[in-house]
Coordinates of C-alpha atoms in Angstrom, one line a residue:
X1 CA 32.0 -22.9 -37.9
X2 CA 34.6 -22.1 -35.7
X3 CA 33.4 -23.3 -32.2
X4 CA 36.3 -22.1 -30.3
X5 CA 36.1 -18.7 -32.1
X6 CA 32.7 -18.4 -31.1
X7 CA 33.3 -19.6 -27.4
X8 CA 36.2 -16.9 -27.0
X9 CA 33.9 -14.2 -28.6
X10 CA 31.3 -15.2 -25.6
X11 CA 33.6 -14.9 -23.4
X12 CA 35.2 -11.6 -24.1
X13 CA 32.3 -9.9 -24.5
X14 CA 31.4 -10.5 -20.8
X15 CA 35.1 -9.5 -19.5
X16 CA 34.2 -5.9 -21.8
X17 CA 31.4 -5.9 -20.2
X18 CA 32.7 -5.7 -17.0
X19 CA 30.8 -8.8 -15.7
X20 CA 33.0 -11.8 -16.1
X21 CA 32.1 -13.7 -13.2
X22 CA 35.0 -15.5 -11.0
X23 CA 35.0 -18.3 -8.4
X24 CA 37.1 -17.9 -5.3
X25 CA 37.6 -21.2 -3.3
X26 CA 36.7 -21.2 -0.4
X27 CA 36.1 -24.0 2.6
X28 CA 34.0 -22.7 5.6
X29 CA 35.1 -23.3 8.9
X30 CA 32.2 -25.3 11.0
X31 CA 32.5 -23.8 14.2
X32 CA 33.7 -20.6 13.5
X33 CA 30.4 -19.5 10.8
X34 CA 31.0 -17.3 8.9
X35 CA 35.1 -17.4 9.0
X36 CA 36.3 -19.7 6.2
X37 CA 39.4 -20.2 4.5
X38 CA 40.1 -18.7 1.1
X39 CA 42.5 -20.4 -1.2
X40 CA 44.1 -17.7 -3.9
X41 CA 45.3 -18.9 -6.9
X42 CA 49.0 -18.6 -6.0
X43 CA 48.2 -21.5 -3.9
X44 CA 48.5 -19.3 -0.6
X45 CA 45.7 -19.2 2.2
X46 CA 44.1 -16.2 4.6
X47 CA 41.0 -16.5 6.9
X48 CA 38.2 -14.3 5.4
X49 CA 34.5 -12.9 6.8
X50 CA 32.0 -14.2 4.0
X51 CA 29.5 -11.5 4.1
X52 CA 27.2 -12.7 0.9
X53 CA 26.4 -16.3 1.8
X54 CA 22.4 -17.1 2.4
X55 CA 22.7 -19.4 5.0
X56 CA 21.3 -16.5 6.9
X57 CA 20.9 -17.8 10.4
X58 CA 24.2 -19.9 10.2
X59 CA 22.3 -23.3 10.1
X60 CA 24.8 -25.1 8.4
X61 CA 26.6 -25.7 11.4
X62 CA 24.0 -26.3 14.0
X63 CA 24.2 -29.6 16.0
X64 CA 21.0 -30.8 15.4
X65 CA 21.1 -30.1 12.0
X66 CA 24.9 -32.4 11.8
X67 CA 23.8 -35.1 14.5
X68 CA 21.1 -35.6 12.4
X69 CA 22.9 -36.1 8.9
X70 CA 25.7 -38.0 11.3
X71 CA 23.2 -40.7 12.0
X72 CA 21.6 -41.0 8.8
X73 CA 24.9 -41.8 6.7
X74 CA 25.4 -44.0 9.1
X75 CA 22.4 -45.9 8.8
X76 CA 21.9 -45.4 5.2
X77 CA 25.0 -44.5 3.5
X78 CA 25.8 -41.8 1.1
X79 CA 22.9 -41.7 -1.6
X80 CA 19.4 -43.2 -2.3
X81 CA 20.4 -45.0 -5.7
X82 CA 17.1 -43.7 -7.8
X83 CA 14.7 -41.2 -8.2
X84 CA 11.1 -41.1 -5.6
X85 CA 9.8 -43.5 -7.6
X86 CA 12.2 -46.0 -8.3
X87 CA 14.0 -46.8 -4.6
X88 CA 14.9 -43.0 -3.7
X89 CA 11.7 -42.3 -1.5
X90 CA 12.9 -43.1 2.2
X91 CA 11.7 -42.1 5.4
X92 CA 13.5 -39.3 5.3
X93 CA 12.5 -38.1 3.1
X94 CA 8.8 -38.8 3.9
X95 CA 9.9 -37.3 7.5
X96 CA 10.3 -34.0 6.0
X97 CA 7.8 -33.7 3.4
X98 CA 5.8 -34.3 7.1
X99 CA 7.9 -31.1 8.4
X100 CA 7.2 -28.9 5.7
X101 CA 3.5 -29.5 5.0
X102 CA 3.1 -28.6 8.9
X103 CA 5.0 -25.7 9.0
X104 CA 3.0 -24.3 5.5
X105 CA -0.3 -25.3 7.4
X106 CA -0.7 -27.6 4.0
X107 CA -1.9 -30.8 3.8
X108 CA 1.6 -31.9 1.6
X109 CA 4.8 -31.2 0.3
X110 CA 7.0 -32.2 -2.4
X111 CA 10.8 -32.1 -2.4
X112 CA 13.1 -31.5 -5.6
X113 CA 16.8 -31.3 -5.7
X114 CA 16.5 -27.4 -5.4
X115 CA 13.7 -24.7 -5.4
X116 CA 15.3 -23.5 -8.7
X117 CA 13.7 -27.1 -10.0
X118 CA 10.6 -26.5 -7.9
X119 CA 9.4 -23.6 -9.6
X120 CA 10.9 -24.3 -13.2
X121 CA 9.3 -28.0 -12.7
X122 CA 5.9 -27.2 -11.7
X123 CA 5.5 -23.7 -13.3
X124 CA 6.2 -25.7 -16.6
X125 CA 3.8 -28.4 -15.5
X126 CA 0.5 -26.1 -14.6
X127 CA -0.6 -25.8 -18.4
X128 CA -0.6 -30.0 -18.7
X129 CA -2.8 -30.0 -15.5
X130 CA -5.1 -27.1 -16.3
X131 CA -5.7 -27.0 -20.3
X132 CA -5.6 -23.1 -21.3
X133 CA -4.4 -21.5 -18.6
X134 CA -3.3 -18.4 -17.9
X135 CA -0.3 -17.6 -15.9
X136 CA 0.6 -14.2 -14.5
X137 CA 3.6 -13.7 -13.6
X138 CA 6.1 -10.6 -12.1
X139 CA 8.2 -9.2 -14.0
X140 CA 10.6 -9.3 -10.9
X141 CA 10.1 -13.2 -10.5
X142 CA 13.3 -15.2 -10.2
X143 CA 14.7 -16.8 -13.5
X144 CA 13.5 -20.1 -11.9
X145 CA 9.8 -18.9 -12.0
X146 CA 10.8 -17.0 -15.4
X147 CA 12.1 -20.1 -16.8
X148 CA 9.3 -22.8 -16.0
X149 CA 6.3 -19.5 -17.2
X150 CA 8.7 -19.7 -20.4
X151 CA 8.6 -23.3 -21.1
X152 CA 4.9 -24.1 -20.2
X153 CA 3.7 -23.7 -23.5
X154 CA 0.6 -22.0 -22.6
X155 CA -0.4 -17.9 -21.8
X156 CA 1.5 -15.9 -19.9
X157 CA 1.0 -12.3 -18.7
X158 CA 3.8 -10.3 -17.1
X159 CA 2.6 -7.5 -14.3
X160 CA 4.5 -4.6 -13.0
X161 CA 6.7 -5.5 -10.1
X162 CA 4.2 -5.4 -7.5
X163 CA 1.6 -3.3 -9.3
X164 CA -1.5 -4.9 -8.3
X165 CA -3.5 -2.2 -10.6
X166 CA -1.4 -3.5 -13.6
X167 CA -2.0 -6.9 -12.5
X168 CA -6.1 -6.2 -12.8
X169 CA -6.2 -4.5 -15.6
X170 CA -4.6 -8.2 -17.0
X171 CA -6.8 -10.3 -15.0
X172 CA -9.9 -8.2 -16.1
X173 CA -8.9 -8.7 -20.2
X174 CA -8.9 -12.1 -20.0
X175 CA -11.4 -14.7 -20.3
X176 CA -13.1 -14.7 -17.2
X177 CA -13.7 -18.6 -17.5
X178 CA -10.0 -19.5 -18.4
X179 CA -8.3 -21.2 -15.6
X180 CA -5.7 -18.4 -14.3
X181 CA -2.5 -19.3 -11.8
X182 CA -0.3 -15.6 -10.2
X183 CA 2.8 -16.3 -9.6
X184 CA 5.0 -14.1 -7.1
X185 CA 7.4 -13.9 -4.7
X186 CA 6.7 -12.7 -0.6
X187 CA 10.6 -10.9 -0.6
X188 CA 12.4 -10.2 -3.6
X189 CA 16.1 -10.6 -2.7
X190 CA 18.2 -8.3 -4.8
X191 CA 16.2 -5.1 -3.6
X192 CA 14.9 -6.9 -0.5
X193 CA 11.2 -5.7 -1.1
X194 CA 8.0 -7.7 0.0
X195 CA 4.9 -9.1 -2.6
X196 CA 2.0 -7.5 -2.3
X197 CA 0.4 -10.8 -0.9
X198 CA -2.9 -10.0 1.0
X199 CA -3.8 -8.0 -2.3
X200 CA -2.8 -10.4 -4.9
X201 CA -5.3 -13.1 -2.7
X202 CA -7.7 -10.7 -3.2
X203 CA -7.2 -10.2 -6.4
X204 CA -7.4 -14.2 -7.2
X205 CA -10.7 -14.2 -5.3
X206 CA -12.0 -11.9 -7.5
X207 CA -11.1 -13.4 -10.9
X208 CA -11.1 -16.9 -9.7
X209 CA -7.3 -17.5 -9.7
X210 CA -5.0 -19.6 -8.1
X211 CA -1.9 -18.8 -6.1
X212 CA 2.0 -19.5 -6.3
X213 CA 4.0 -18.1 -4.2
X214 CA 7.9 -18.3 -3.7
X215 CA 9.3 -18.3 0.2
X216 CA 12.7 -19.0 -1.1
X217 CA 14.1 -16.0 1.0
X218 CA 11.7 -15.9 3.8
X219 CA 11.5 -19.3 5.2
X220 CA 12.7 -20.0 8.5
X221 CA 13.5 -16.2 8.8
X222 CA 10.2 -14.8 9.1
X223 CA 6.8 -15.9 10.9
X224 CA 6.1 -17.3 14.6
X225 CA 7.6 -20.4 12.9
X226 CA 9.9 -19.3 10.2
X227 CA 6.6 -20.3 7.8
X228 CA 7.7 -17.5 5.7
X229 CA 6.4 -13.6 5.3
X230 CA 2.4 -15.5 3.9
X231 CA 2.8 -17.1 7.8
X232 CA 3.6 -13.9 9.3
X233 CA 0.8 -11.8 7.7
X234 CA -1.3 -14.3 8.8
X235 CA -2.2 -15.3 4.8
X236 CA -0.3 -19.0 4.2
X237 CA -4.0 -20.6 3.7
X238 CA -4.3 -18.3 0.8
X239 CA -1.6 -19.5 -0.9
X240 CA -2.2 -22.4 -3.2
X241 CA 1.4 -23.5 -4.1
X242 CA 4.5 -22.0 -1.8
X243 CA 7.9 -22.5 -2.7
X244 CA 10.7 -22.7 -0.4
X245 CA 14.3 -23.6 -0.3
X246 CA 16.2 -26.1 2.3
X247 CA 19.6 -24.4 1.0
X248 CA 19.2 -20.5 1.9
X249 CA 17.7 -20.0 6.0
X250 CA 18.2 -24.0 6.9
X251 CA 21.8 -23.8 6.0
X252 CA 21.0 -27.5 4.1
X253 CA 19.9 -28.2 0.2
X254 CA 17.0 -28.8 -1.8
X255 CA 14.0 -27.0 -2.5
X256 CA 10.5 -27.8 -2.0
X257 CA 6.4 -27.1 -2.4
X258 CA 3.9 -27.2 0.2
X259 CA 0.1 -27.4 -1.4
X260 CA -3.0 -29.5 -1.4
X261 CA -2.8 -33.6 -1.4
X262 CA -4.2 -33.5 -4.7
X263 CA -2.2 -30.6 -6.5
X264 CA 1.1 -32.5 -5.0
X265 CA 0.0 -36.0 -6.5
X266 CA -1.0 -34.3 -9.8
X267 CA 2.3 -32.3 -10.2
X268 CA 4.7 -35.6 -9.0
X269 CA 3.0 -37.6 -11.3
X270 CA 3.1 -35.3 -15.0
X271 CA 6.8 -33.2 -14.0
X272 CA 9.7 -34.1 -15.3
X273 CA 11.8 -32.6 -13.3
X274 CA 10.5 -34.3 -10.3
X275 CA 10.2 -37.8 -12.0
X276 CA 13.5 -38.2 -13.3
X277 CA 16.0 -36.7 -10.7
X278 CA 17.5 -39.1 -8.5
X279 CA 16.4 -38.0 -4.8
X280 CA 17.9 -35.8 -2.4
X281 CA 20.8 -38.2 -0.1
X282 CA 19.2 -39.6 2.9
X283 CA 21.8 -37.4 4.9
X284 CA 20.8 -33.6 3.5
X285 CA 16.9 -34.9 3.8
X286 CA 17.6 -35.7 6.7
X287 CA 19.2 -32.8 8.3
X288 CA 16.7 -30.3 6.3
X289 CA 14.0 -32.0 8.2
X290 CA 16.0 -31.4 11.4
X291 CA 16.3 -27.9 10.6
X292 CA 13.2 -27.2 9.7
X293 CA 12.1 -28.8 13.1
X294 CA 14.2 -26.7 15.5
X295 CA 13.5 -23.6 14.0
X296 CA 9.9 -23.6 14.1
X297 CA 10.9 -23.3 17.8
X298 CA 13.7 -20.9 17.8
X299 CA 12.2 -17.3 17.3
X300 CA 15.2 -15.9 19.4
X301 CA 17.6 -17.0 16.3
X302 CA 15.0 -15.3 14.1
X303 CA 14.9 -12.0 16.2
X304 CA 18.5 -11.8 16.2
X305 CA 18.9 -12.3 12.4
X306 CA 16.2 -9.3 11.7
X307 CA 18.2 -7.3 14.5
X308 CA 21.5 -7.8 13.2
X309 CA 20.3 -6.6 9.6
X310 CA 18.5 -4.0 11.3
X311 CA 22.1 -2.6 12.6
X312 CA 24.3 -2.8 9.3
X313 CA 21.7 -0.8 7.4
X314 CA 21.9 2.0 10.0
X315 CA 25.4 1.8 10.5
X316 CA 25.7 1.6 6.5
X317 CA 23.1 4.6 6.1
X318 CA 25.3 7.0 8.2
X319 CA 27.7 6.5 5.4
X320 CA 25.6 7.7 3.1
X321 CA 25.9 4.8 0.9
X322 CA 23.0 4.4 -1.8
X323 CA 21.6 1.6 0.7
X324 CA 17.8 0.0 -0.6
X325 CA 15.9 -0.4 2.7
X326 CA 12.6 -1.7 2.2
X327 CA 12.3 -3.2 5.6
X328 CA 13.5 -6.7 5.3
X329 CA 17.0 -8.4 5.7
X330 CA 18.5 -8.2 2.4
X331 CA 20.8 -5.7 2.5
X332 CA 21.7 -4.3 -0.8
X333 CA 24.7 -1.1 -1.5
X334 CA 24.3 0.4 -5.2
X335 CA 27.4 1.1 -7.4
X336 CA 25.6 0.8 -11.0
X337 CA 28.5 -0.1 -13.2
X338 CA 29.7 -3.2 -13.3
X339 CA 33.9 -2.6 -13.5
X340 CA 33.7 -0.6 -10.4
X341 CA 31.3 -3.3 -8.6
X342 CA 33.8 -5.8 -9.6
X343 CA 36.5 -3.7 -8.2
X344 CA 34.9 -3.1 -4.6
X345 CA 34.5 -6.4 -4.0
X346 CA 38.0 -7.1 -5.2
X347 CA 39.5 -5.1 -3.1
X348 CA 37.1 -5.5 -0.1
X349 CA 38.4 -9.3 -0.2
X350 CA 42.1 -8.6 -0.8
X351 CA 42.2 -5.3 1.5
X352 CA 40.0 -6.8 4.4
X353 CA 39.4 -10.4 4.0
X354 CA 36.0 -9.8 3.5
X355 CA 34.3 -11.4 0.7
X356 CA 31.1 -9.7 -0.7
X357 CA 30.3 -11.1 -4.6
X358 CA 29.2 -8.9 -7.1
X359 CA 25.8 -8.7 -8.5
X360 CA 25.2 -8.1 -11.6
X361 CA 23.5 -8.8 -14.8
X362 CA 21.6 -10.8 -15.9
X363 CA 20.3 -11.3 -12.0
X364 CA 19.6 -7.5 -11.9
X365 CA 19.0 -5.2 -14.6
X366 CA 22.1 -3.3 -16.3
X367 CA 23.0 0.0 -14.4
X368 CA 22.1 -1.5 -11.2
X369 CA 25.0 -3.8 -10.3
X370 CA 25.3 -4.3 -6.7
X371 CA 27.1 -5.4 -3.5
X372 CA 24.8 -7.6 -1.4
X373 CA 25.3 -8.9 2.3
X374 CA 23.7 -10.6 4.1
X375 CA 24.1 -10.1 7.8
X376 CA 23.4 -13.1 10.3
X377 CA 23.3 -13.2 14.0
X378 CA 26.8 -15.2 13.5
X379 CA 28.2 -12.2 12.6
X380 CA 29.5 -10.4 15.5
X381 CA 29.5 -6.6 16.4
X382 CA 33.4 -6.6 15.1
X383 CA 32.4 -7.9 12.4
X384 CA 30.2 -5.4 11.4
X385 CA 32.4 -2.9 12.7
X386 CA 35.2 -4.2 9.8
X387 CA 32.8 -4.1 7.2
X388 CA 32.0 -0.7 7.9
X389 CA 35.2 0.5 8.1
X390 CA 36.0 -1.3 4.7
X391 CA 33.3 0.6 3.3
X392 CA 34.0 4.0 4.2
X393 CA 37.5 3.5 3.3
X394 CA 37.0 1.8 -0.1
X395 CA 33.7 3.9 -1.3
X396 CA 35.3 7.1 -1.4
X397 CA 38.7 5.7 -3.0
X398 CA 36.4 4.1 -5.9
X399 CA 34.1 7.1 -6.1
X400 CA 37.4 9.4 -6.5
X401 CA 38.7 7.4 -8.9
X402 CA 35.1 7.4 -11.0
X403 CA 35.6 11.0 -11.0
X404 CA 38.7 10.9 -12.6
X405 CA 38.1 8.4 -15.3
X406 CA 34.7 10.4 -16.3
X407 CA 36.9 13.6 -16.7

């Protein structure tokens, strides 16, 4: 075989496509959220407005949050040497396992390297735990969730994006003694919609199923705590399994479960993706636990994030731009072709300095591709006021010349 043949065929078929995706480098500028500095490839530099990060409430930056990864490298150094069970459980991480089981109102929590590892990790573990189970799953889940239902090895149902009828009419065909897990997400990111979650409990009551819910996108950004939208609707002690992220809202890294003492000693002990990755740096667990800390007292930083959002999408709506509001932050503008997606954000970065990545498939369906920003309350009101301009300008220039190449 031909093996570089093959790798240039991959290739091209994704720049035909339209949805070659390209790094820009970039190095944010602490102090100055959410200015950083982009480096083109001719070597030059200009300051740009990143628009599509998820550090949503500019924790990356916050004191506490450094001060505390300051005075752990200091006292620890730079990595733990080992996995959790071979000398790479400290007491910071212990500290924030603490944090995160209070905030969830659970008795424990696990940390991984990533929530992308939590879900795929204990997703795929489940089956091993409870022999013939049943997992239900929406079709909307992220490919995290997708990928651990995938490699369980067990039964899997996929539901309707939030169609709890469809999800009954499943439940209801199935063995009513077979053990049963629903896995779903509170706020599904790309359209910026919320899980059905008091129904789905209801739902598990009924058929005798457990709960998994992924936070990734709503802790620390919603609830009297940042617990999450399960903590807001009052419905956390529900939840059997929540997943969260310390990489997205806690400007940090790693991911995370919060769940009963026995589910978290069962799942540590069979997954592998939690028994051989080396453990989080002393310094990130430590200034995730610092994060998660303050903001479970900061509800002003909350309400300014949800009234930031709350002013793009009107501003963005007078436009008329095919804006999906269901309520949340996520923010999401619909172009539907990939070429012309990629060319927005091109020239919203070259034009304006404003960097806004395209989204495209395989994280949303063909026909759907999207810009998606992600306002913050370290975005200011000229900030917004530039990306609206940018907008208006650049939508009707791309939508003109749409028109021409369909004619």
């Amino acid at each position: 075989m031909d093996y570089s043949a093959a790798l240039d065929r991959a290739i091209a078929s994704l720049h035909d496509e339209g949805r070659y995706r390209t790094f820009i480098d970039i190095e944010r500028q602490r102090g100055t959220f959410p200015r950083a500095r982009w480096r083109r490839p001719d070597g030059t530099e200009r300051e740009i407005t990143v628009w599509c990060g998820n550090d949503y409430l500019g924790m990356g930056q916050h004191p506490a949050v450094l001060a505390a990864m300051h005075e752990a490298i200091e006292v620890s150094g730079a990595g733990t040497g080992g996995t959790r069970n071979i000398s790479g459980t400290t007491l910071y991480h212990k500290q924030l396992e603490a944090e995160l089981a209070d905030l969830h109102g659970k008795e424990t929590a696990l940390v991984f390297s990533s929530a992308y590892v939590a879900n795929d990790a204990t997703l795929s573990t489940l089956p091993k735990l409870f022999p013939g189970l049943i997992i239900y799953s929406d079709a909307l889940n992220h490919a995290s969730m997708i990928e651990g239902v995938r490699r369980n090895g067990g039964a899997k149902r996929i539901f309707r994006h939030n169609d709890v009828a469809h999800l009954r009419a499943l439940l209801a065909a199935d063995d009513p003694a077979a053990p049963k897990f629903i896995a779903f997400e509170s706020l599904y990111s790309m359209d910026g919609d919320f899980g059905p979650i008091e129904a789905i409990c209801d739902l598990a009551d009924e058929f005798g199923a457990l709960t998994y819910i992924d936070e990734v996108h709503a802790v620390g950004l919603y609830g009297p705590r940042g617990g999450g939208v399960s903590e807001r609707d009052g419905l956390a002690g529900r939840i059997d399994i929540i997943n969260g992220t310390l990489a997205k809202a806690y400007g940090v890294f790693g991911g995370y479960i919060a769940t009963s003492a026995r589910m978290a000693d069962a799942i540590r002990s069979y997954a592998p993706g939690f028994i051989f990755t080396t453990s989080l740096p002393p310094a990130v667990a430590a200034g995730a636990a610092a994060s998660v800390a303050h903001l479970k007292g900061d509800s002003a930083l909350r309400a300014a994030h949800q009234a930031r959002a709350k002013a793009v999408k009107m501003r963005l709506k007078g436009l008329g731009l095919p804006l999906v509001d269901h309520g949340s932050h996520v923010v999401p503008v619909h172009v539907g072709d990939p070429v012309h997606c990629k060319l927005l954000s091109d020239m919203l970065l070259d034009r304006y300095g404003i960097y806004a990545q395209p989204i495209n498939f395989p994280t949303v369906p063909r026909g759907t591709e999207r810009l998606r920003f992600t306002p913050s309350p370290v975005h200011s009101a000229a900030d917004v006021d530039q990306l609206v301009g940018a907008l208006d300008a650049l939508w009707s220039h791309c939508a003109l010349n749409r028109a021409e190449a369909s004619a």
